[in-house]
XYZ file of C-alpha atoms in Angstrom:
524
model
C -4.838 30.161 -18.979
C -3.674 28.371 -15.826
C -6.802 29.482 -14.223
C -8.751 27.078 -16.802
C -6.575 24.167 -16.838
C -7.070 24.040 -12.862
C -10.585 24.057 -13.705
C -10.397 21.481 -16.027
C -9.634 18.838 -13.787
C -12.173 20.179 -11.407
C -15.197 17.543 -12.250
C -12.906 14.484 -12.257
C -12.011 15.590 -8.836
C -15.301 15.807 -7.518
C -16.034 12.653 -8.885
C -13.565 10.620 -7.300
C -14.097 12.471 -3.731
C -17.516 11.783 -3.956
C -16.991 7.830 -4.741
C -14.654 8.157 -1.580
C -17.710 9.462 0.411
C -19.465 6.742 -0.289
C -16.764 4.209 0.485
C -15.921 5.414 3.901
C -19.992 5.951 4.409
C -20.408 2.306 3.237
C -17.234 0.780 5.182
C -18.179 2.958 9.191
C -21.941 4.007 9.074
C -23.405 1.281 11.064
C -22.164 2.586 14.667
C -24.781 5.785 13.601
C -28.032 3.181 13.043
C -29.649 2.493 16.026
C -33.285 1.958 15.712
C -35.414 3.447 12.392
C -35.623 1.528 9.516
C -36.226 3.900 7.182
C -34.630 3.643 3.421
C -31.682 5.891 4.396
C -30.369 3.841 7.346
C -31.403 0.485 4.560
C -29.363 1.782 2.686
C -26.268 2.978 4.442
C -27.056 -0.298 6.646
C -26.206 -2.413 3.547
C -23.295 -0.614 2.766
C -21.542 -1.208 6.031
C -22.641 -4.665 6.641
C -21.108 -5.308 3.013
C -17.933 -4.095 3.552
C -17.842 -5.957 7.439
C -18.821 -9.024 5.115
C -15.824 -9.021 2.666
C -13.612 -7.681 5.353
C -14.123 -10.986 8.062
C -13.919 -13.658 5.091
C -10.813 -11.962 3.951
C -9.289 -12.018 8.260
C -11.199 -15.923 8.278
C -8.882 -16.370 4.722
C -5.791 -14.867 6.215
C -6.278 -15.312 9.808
C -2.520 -16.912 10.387
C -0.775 -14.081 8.432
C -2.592 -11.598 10.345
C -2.016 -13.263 13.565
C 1.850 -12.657 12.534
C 1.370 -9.211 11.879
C -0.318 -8.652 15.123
C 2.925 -10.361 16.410
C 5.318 -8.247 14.761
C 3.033 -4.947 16.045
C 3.420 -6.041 20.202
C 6.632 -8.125 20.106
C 10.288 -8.124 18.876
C 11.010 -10.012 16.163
C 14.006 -10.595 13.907
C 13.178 -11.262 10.190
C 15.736 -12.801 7.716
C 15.824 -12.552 3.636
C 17.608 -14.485 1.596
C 17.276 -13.884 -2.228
C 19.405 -16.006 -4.494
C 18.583 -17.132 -8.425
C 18.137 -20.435 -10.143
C 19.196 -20.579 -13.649
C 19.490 -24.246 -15.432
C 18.979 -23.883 -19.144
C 20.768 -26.910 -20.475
C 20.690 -25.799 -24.182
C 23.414 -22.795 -23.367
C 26.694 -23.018 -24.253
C 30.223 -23.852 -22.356
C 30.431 -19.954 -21.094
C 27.008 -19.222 -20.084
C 27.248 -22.721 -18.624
C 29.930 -20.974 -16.115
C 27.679 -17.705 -16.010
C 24.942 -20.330 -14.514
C 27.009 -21.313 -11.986
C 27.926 -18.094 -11.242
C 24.488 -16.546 -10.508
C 23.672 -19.811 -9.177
C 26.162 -19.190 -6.352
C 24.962 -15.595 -5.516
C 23.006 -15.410 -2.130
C 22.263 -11.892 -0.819
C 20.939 -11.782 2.268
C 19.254 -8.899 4.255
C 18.175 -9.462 8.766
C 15.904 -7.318 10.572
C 14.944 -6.962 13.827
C 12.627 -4.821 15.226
C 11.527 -4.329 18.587
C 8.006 -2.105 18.557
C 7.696 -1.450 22.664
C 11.139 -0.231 23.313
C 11.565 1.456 19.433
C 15.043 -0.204 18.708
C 15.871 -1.979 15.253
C 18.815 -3.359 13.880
C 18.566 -3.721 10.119
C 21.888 -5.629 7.949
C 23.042 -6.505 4.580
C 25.226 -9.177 3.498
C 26.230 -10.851 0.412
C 27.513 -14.342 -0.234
C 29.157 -15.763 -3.409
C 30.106 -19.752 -3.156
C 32.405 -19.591 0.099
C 33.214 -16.193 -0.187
C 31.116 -14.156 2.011
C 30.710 -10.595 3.613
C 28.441 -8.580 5.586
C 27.674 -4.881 3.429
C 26.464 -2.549 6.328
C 24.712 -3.209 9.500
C 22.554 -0.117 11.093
C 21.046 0.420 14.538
C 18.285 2.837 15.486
C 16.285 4.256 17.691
C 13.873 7.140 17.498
C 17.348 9.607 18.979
C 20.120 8.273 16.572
C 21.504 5.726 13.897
C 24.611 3.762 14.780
C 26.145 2.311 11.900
C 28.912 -0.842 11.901
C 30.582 -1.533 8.449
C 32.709 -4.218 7.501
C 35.854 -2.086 6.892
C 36.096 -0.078 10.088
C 36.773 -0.908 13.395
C 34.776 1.884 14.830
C 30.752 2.986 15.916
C 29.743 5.010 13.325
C 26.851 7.385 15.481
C 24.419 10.329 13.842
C 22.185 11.987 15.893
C 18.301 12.540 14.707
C 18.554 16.374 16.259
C 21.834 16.975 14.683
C 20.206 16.507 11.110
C 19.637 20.351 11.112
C 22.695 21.522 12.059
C 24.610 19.727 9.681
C 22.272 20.093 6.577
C 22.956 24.139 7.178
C 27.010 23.293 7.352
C 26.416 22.157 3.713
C 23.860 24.732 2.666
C 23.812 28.197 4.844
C 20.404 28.750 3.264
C 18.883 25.262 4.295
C 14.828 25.390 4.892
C 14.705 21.932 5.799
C 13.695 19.546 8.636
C 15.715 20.069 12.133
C 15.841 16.393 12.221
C 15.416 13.557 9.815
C 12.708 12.025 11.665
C 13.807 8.748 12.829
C 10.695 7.766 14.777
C 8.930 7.238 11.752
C 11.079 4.492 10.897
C 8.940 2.804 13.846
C 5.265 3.812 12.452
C 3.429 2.110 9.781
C 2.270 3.910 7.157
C -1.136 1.892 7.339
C -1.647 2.821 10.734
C -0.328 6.644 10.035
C -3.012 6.765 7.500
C -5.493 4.477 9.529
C -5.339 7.128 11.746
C -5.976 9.927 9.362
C -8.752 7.509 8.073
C -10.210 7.454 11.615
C -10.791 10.705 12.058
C -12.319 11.651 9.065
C -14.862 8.999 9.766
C -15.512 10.074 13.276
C -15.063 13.716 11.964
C -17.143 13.818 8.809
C -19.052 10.669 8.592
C -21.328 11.749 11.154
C -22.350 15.192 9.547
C -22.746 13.344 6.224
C -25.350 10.709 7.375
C -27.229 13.531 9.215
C -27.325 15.900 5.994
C -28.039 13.223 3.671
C -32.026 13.843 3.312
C -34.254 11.347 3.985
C -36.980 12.585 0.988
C -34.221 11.009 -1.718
C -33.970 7.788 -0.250
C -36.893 4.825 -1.170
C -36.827 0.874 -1.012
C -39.130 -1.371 -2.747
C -39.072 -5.436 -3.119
C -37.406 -7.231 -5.922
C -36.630 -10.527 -7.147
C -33.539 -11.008 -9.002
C -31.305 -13.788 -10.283
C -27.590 -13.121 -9.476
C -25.329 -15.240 -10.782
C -27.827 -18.161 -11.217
C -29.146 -17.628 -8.017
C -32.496 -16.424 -7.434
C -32.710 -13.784 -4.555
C -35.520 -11.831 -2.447
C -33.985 -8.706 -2.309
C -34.994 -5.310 -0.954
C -34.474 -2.678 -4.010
C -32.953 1.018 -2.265
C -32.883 4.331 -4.301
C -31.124 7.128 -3.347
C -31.576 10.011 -5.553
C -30.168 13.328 -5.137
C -30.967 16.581 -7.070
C -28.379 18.499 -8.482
C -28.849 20.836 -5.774
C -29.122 18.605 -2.326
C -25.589 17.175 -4.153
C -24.270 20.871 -4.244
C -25.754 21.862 -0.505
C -23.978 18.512 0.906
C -20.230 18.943 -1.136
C -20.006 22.703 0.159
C -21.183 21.963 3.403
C -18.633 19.510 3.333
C -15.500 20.896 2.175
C -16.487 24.143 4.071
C -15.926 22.169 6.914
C -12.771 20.797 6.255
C -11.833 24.284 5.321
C -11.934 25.596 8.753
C -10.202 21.932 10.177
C -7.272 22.953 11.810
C -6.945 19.271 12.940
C -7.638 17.631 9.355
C -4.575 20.374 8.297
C -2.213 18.834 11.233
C -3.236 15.253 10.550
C -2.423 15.658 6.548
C 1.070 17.780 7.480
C 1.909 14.490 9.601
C 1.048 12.201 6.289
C 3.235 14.223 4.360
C 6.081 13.945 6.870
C 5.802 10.271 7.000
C 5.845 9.754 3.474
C 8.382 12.573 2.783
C 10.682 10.505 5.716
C 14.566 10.540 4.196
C 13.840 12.667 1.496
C 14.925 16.549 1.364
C 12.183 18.334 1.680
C 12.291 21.951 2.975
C 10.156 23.785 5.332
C 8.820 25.964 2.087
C 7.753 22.885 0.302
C 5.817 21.986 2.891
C 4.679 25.292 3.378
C 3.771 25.247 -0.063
C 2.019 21.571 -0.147
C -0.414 22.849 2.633
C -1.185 26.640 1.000
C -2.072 24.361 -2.046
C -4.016 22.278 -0.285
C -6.293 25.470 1.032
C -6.435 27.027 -1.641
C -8.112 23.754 -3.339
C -10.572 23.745 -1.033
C -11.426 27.608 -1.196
C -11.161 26.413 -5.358
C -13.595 23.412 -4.826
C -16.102 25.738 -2.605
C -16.231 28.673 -4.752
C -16.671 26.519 -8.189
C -19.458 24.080 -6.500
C -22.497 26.849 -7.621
C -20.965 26.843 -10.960
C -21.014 23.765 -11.314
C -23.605 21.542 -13.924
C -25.155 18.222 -12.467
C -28.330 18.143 -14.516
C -29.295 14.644 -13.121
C -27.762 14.732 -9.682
C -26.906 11.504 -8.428
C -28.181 8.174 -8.435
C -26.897 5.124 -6.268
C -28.778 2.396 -6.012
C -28.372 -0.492 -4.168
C -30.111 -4.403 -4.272
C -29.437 -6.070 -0.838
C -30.517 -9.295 0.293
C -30.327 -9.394 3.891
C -28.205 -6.399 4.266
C -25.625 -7.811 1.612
C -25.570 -5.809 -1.760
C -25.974 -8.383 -4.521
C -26.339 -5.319 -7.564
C -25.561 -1.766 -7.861
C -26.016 0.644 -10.060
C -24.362 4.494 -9.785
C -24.344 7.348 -12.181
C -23.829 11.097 -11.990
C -22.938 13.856 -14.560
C -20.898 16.704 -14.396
C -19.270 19.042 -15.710
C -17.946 22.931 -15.448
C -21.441 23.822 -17.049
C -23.797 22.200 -19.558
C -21.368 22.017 -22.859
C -18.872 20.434 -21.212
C -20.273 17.229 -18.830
C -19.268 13.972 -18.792
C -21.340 11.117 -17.406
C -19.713 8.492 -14.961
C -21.803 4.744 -14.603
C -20.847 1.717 -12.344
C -23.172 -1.481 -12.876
C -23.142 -4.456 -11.507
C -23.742 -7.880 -9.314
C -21.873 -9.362 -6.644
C -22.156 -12.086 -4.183
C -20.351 -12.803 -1.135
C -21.360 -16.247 0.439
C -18.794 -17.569 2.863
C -16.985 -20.279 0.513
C -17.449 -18.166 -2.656
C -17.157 -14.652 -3.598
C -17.970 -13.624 -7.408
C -18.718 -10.051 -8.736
C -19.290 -9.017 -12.448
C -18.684 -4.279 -12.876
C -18.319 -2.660 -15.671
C -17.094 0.859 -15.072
C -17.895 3.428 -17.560
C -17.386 7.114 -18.457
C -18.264 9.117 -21.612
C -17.305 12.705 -22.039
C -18.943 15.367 -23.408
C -17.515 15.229 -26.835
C -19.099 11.713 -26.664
C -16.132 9.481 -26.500
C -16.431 6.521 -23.729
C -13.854 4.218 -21.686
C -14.997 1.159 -20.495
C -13.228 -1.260 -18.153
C -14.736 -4.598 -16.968
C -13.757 -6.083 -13.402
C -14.738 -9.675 -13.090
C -13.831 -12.192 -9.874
C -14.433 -15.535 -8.877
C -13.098 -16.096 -5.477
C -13.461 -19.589 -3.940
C -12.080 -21.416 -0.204
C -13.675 -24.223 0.526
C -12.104 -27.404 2.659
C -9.008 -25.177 3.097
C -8.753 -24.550 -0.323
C -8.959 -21.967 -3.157
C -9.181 -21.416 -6.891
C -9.433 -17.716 -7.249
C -9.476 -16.085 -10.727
C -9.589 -11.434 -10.780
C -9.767 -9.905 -14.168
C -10.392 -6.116 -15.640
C -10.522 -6.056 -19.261
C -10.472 -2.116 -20.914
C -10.017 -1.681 -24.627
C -8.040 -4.805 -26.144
C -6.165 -5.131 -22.774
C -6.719 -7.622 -19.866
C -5.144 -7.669 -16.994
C -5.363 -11.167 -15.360
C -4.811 -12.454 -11.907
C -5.314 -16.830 -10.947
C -4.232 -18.061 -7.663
C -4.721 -21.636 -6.085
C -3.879 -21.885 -2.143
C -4.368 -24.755 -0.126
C -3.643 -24.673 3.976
C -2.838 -27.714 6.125
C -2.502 -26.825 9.130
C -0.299 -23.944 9.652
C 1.442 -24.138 6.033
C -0.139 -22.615 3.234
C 0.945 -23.812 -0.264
C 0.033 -21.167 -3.200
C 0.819 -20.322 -6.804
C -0.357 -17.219 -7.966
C -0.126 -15.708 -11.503
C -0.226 -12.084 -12.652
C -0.433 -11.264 -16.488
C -1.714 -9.259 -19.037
C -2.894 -10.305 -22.493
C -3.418 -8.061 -25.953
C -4.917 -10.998 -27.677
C -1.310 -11.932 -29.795
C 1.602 -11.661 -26.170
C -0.084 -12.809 -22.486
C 3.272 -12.229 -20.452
C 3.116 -13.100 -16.590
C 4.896 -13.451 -13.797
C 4.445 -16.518 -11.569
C 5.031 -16.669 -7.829
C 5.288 -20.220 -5.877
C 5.895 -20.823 -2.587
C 4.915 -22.256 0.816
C 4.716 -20.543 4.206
C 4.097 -21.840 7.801
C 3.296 -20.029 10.606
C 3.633 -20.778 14.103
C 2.735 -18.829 17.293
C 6.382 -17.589 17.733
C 8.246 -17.916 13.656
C 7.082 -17.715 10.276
C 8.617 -19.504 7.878
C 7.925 -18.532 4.036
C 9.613 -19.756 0.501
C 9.047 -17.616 -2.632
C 9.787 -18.783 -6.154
C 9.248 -16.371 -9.040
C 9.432 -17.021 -12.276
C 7.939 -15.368 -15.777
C 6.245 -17.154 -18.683
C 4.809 -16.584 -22.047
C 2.103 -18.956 -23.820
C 4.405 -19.684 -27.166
C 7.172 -20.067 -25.048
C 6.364 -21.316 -22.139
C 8.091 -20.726 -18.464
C 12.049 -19.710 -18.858
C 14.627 -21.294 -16.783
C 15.295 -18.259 -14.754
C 13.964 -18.287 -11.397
C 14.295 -15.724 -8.739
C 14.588 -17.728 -5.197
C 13.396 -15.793 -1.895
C 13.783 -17.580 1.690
C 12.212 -15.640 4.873
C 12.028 -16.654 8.257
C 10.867 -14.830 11.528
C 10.929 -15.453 15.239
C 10.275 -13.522 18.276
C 13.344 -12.972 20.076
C 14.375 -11.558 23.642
C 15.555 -7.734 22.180
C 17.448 -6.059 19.991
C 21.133 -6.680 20.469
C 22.515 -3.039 20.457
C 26.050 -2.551 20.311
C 27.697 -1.114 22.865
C 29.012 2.440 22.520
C 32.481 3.461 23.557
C 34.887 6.366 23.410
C 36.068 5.388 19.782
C 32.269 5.679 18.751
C 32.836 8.394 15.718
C 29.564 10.882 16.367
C 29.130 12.752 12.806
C 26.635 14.861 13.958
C 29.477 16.774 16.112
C 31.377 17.758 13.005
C 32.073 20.522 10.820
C 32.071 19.757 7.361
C 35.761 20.095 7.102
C 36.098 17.296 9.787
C 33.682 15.284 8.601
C 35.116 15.076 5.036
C 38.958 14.186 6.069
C 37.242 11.512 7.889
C 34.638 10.057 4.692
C 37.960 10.385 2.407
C 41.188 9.567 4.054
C 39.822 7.480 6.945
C 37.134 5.449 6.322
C 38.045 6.012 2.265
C 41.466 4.341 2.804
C 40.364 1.621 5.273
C 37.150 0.956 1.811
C 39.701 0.665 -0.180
C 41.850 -2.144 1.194
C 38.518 -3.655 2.269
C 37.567 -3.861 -1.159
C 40.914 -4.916 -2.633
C 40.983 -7.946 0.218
C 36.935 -8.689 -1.150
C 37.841 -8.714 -4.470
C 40.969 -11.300 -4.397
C 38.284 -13.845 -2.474
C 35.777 -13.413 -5.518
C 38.443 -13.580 -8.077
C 39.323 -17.105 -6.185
C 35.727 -18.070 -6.315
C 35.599 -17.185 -9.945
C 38.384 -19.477 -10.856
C 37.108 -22.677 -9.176
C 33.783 -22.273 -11.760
């Protein structure tokens, strides 16, 4: 029975892989055309100069904010958050008059700075109610060990990354864990972790799949079309595969990664990353990776068995090397009874000040039933200015995204909504704000807020302030011989000191804490 529930989900699978395929064809393939002009490299020509297209008007959009980032990667830079409310609801009564104030007065703030060349951050939390303040924790780190300065104790508080193993078996003699917790991954980027995963599959795979692709199921032919009002010259380019070239290709494929030692590596490193803090033992992972081979073995050995009676057919309208329509189908299934047919159609186009496209996504399975959802967008920046609309609509849902920017300068003003409708409730959330950017700071104000059409937007708003600036370093604290290192403990030493010393020194902390918020409290 398990056997055939794996098997289930087997089509769906392929499905989605193969729609990845042609994304990371579509988004790399253009550093393998060189000189032939032949319907293939039209084709997988269009794709990539598409995707280069939508990818430099979105960096041209964006260009300050991704200047910053680019900062933030080379430079040290110290980031502060401030997140306070706004609630002013004049028809409450007396008490929740005083409860306004209250939350009014709240202001939790959050600094960190982080210093990518020498791998140092400092990361603290603080809290603030009218003139009553307090800082929660502050932590340092580097990619060796995690210093830790709280409000209540005098003392370094130091942990060692390779002492993570040692003292995870003092708690558990039959730990099958990490050695250490990882802490250089608090200085990677899970973009760029999987950016480089992403890279090498390209360089890896993309290759052998534009060679093996055969050039007998490609063919262009002229059309005129009218896209969005818009009449276009476009070149019209086919490429149909038989249910076996789409077999021959897949197991080619995955027998490949099969034997990838390096693809194996690279995914054991994602799951580290994204498994960073978390307790996850050596036989897990173990376990994630056997899984993960025994897919593929799975995926090769059910490819023959498989039924695609129609193949698969992409096909693309470009007008100079933009796609303006496309049209993709394929069905499949475990074998004839049981296929279900998956259709994107559409029209797009992507001129510099506008950007609209018009999908509809469809499946139907084999017992006939069909989903449909509906992605619409109308993207506009023109004189430093935008009125942007997204929408996908599926059964009596929509989901419904309108944004207005406008950028003098270096300050960008926005207001961007995100809601849903059913047709009788159209909740959504609304976010305000302003940010300015500068070669060395950033300087961004948030304002959330939610509304409701027969209501209308409610006097609760959530306030968040940031600002950023490159600074000299990371000011690490200096260690002496009071500095408390954890990781040298037994367990028996290391709870007398959680419970009777820093437990005792919490305690008074808190006691002092709470007789300044009790003061606070009686001034409202």
């Amino acid at each position: 029975m398990e056997d055939t529930g794996v098997k289930r989900k087997f089509p769906k699978s392929i499905i989605v892989l193969i729609v990845t395929v042609l994304v990371v064809i579509g988004g790399s393939a253009s550093a393998f055309f060189i000189l032939t002009k032949s319907p293939k490299v039209q084709y997988l020509t269009a794709e990539a100069k598409t995707y280069n297209q939508m990818r430099t008007l979105f960096e041209e959009r964006y260009k300050n904010e991704l200047d910053w980032a680019k900062v933030k990667e080379e430079k040290p830079v110290e980031t502060t958050y401030d997140l306070s409310a706004e609630w002013n609801d004049p028809s409450v009564d007396y008490e929740m008059q005083e409860m306004q104030s209250i939350i009014n007065s709240i202001v939790i703030s959050m600094k960190q700075v982080n210093d990518p060349v020498k791998k140092e951050m400092e990361f603290g939390l603080s809290g603030k109610l009218g003139s009553a303040s307090t800082g929660f924790i502050t932590m340092y780190a580097t990619t060796e060990k995690v210093l830790l300065s709280l409000p209540f104790a005098d003392e370094l508080i130091r942990f060692d990354d390779s002492d993570y193993g040692r003292l995870m078996k003092e708690v558990d003699e039959n730990y099958d864990g990490k050695e250490t917790i990882g802490l250089p991954h608090l200085f990677e980027d899970n973009y760029i972790v999987a950016e480089e995963l992403r890279t090498y599959l390209t360089k890896e795979y993309l290759e052998y799949i534009v060679k093996e692709l055969p050039e007998e199921a490609f063919s262009s032919d002229k059309e005129e079309l009218t896209i969005f009002g818009e009449k276009k010259k476009t070149t019209k380019v086919v490429m149909d595969l038989s249910e076996e070239q789409v077999k021959t290709l897949l197991k080619n494929l995955f027998e490949k990664a099969k034997n990838d030692e390096k693809l194996k590596e690279a995914i054991e490193e994602q799951i580290a990353f994204s498994s960073f803090g978390e307790d996850v033992s050596n036989t897990e992972v173990a376990g994630m990776m056997e899984d993960f081979e025994k897919a593929l073995v799975e995926i090769v050995d059910g490819i023959d068995t498989l039924s695609i009676p129609d193949g698969l057919q992409s096909t693309i309208w470009h007008d100079s090397n933009i796609i303006v329509k496309r049209e993709f189908t394929m069905t499949l299934g475990e074998d004839k009874d049981s296929t279900g047919t998956m259709t994107v159609d559409g029209t797009q186009l992507l001129e510099k000040t506008q950007q609209k496209w018009d999908y509809t996504i469809a499946t139907k399975d084999s017992f006939g039933e069909e989903e449909t959802a509906k992605v619409e967008g109308d993207l506009s920046w023109k004189d430093q200015k935008s009125d942007d609309s997204v929408s996908i609509t599926f059964d009596d849902m929509k989901i419904v995204y309108k944004g207005k920017e406008e950028l003098k300068d270096n300050k960008r003003t926005f207001t961007r909504s995100f809601g849903l409708t059913d047709g009788e409730i159209d909740p959504a959330v609304i976010w305000r704000g302003n940010a300015t950017y500068e070669k060395d700071s950033v300087k961004v104000d948030h304002e959330f807020t939610v509304s409701e059409k027969s209501i209308g937007e409610t006097p609760f708003n959530l306030m968040l302030k940031q600002q950023g600036k490159i600074v000299k370093q990371v000011e690490m604290p200096e260690e002496t011989d009071d500095t408390v290192k954890i990781g040298e403990m037994d367990m028996n030493e290391l709870q007398r000191f959680v419970e009777y010393d820093l437990g005792r020194k919490f305690e008074g902390w808190l006691y002092s804490l709470m007789g300044e918020v009790e003061g606070e409290l009686y001034d409202f």
